Tab-separated table of C-alpha atoms in Angstrom:
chain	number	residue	atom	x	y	z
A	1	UNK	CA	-67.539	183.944	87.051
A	2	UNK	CA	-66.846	180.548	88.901
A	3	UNK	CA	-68.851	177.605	87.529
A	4	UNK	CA	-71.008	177.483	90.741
A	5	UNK	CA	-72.611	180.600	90.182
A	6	UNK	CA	-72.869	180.373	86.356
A	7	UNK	CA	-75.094	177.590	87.122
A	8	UNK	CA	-76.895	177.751	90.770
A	9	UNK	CA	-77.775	181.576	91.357
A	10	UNK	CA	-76.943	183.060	95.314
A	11	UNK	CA	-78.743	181.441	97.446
A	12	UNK	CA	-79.685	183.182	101.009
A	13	UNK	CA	-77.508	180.742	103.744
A	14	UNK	CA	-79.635	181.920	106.825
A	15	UNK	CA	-83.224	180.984	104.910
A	16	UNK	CA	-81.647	177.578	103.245
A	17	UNK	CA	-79.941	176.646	106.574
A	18	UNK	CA	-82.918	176.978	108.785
A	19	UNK	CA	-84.760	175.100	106.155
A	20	UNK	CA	-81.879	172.407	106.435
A	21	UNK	CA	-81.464	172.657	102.467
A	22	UNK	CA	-78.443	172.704	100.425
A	23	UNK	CA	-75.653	175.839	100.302
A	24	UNK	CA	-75.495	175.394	96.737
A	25	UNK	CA	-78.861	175.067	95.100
A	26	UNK	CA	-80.703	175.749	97.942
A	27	UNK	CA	-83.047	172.658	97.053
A	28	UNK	CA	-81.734	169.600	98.157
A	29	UNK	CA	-81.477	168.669	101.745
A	30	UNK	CA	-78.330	168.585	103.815
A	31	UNK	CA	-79.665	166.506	106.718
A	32	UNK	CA	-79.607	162.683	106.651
A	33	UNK	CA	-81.839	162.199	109.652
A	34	UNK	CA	-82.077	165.155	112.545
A	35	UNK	CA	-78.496	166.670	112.329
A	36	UNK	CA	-76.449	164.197	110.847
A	37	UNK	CA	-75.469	165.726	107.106
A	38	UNK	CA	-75.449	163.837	104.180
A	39	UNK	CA	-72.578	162.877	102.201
A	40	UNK	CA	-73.407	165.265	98.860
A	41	UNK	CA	-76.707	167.105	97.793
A	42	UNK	CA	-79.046	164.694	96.079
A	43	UNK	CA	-80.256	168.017	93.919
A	44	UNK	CA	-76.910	169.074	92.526
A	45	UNK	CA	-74.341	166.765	93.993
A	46	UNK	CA	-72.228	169.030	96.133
A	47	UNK	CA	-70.077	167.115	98.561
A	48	UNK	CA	-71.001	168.278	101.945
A	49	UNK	CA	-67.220	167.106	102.989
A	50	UNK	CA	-66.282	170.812	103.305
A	51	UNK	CA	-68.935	171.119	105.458
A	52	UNK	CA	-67.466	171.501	109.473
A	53	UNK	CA	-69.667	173.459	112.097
A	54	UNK	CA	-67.722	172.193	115.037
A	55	UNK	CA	-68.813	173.700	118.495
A	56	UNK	CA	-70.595	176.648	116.953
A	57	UNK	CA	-73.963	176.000	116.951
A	58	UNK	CA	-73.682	174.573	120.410
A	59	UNK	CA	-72.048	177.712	122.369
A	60	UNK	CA	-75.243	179.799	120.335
A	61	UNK	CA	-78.006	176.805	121.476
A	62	UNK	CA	-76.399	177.310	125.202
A	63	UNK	CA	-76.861	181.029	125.005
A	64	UNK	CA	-79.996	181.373	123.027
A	65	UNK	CA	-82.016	178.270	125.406
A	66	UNK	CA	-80.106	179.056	128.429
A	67	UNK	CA	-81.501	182.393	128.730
A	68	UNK	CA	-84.907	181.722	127.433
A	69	UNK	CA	-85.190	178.556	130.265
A	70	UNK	CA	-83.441	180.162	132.973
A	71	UNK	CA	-85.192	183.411	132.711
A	72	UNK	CA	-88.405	182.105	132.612
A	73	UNK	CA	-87.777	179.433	135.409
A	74	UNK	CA	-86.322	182.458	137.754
A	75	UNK	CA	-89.230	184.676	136.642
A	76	UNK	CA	-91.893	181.793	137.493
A	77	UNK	CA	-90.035	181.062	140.380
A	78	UNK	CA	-90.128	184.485	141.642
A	79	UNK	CA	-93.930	185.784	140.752
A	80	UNK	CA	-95.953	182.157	141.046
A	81	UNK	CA	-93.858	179.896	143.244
A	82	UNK	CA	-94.429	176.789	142.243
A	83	UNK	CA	-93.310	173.583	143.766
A	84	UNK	CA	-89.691	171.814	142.744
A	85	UNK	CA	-91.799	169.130	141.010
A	86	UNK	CA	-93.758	171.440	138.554
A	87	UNK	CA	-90.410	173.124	137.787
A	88	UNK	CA	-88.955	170.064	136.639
A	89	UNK	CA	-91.928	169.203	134.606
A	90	UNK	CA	-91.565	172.561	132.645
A	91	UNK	CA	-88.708	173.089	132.673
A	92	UNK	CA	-86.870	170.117	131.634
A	93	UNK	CA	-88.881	169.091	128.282
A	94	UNK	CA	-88.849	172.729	126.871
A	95	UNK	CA	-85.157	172.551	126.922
A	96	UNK	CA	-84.698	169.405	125.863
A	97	UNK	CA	-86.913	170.345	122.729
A	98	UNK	CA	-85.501	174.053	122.454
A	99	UNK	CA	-81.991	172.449	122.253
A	100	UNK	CA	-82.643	169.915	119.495
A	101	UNK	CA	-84.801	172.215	117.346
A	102	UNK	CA	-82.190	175.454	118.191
A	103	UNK	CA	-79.163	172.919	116.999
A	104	UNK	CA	-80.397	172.260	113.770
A	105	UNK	CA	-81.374	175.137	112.535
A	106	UNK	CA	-78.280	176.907	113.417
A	107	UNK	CA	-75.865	174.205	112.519
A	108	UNK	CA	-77.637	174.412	109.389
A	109	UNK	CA	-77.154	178.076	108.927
A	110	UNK	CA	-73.231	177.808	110.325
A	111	UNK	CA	-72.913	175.216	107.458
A	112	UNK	CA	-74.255	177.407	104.503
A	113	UNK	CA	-72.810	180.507	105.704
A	114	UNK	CA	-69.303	178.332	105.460
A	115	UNK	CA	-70.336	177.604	101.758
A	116	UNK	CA	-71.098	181.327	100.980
A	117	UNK	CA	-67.680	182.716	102.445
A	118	UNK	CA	-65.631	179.848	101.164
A	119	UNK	CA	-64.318	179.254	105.133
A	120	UNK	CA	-61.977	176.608	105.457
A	121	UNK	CA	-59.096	176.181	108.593
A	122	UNK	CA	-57.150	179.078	109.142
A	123	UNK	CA	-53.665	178.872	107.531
A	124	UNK	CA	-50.728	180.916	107.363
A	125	UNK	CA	-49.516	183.045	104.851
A	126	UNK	CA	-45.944	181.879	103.711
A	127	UNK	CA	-46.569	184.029	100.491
């Protein structure tokens, strides 16, 4: 049994990352303002340096907000036929606020699923 778990049982990544708390101990916070991490978990001390979501929470936050705006602009578009301006006044905020909300949570999740599985850069094996 690694050290980790002798000391910090499992924690669930997808309810810790949409909390925005830490892989490890699940209570300490890995944020340091909206999505900026923290250096290390003020709870146990983990160093969030492993820690590398990269462009994965923002293909999901494209998919996820794309086709909740779109389809509802197209849908309101089609049945109610508003004018341009009204569209834009909808439209615009809810995916501004969709993305920023969306991009947490999910680069939070990305970030303690990473933790569970022990990801890292692929490599190849010379062995």
């Amino acid at each position: 049994m690694t050290e980790d778990r002798a000391h910090y049982p499992p924690v669930d990544p997808v309810a810790s990352g949409l909390k925005g708390h830490c892989p490890r101990c699940g209570q300490g916070k890995l944020f340091d303002g909206f999505i900026k991490l923290k250096p290390a978990c003020s709870n146990c001390e983990l160093d969030y340096g492993f820690a590398d979501s990269g462009d994965g929470p923002v293909v999901f936050v494209i998919l996820i907000v794309g086709f909740i705006v779109v389809g509802s602009a197209l849908w309101m578009e089609v049945n109610v036929n508003p004018p341009l301006w009204l569209h834009f006044l909808l439209w615009i905020p809810l995916a501004t606020v969709l993305t920023l909300v969306t991009m947490r949570m999910l680069k939070g999740v990305l970030i303690n699923l990473q933790f569970r599985n022990n990801a890292r850069s692929g490599e190849i094996d010379r062995g």
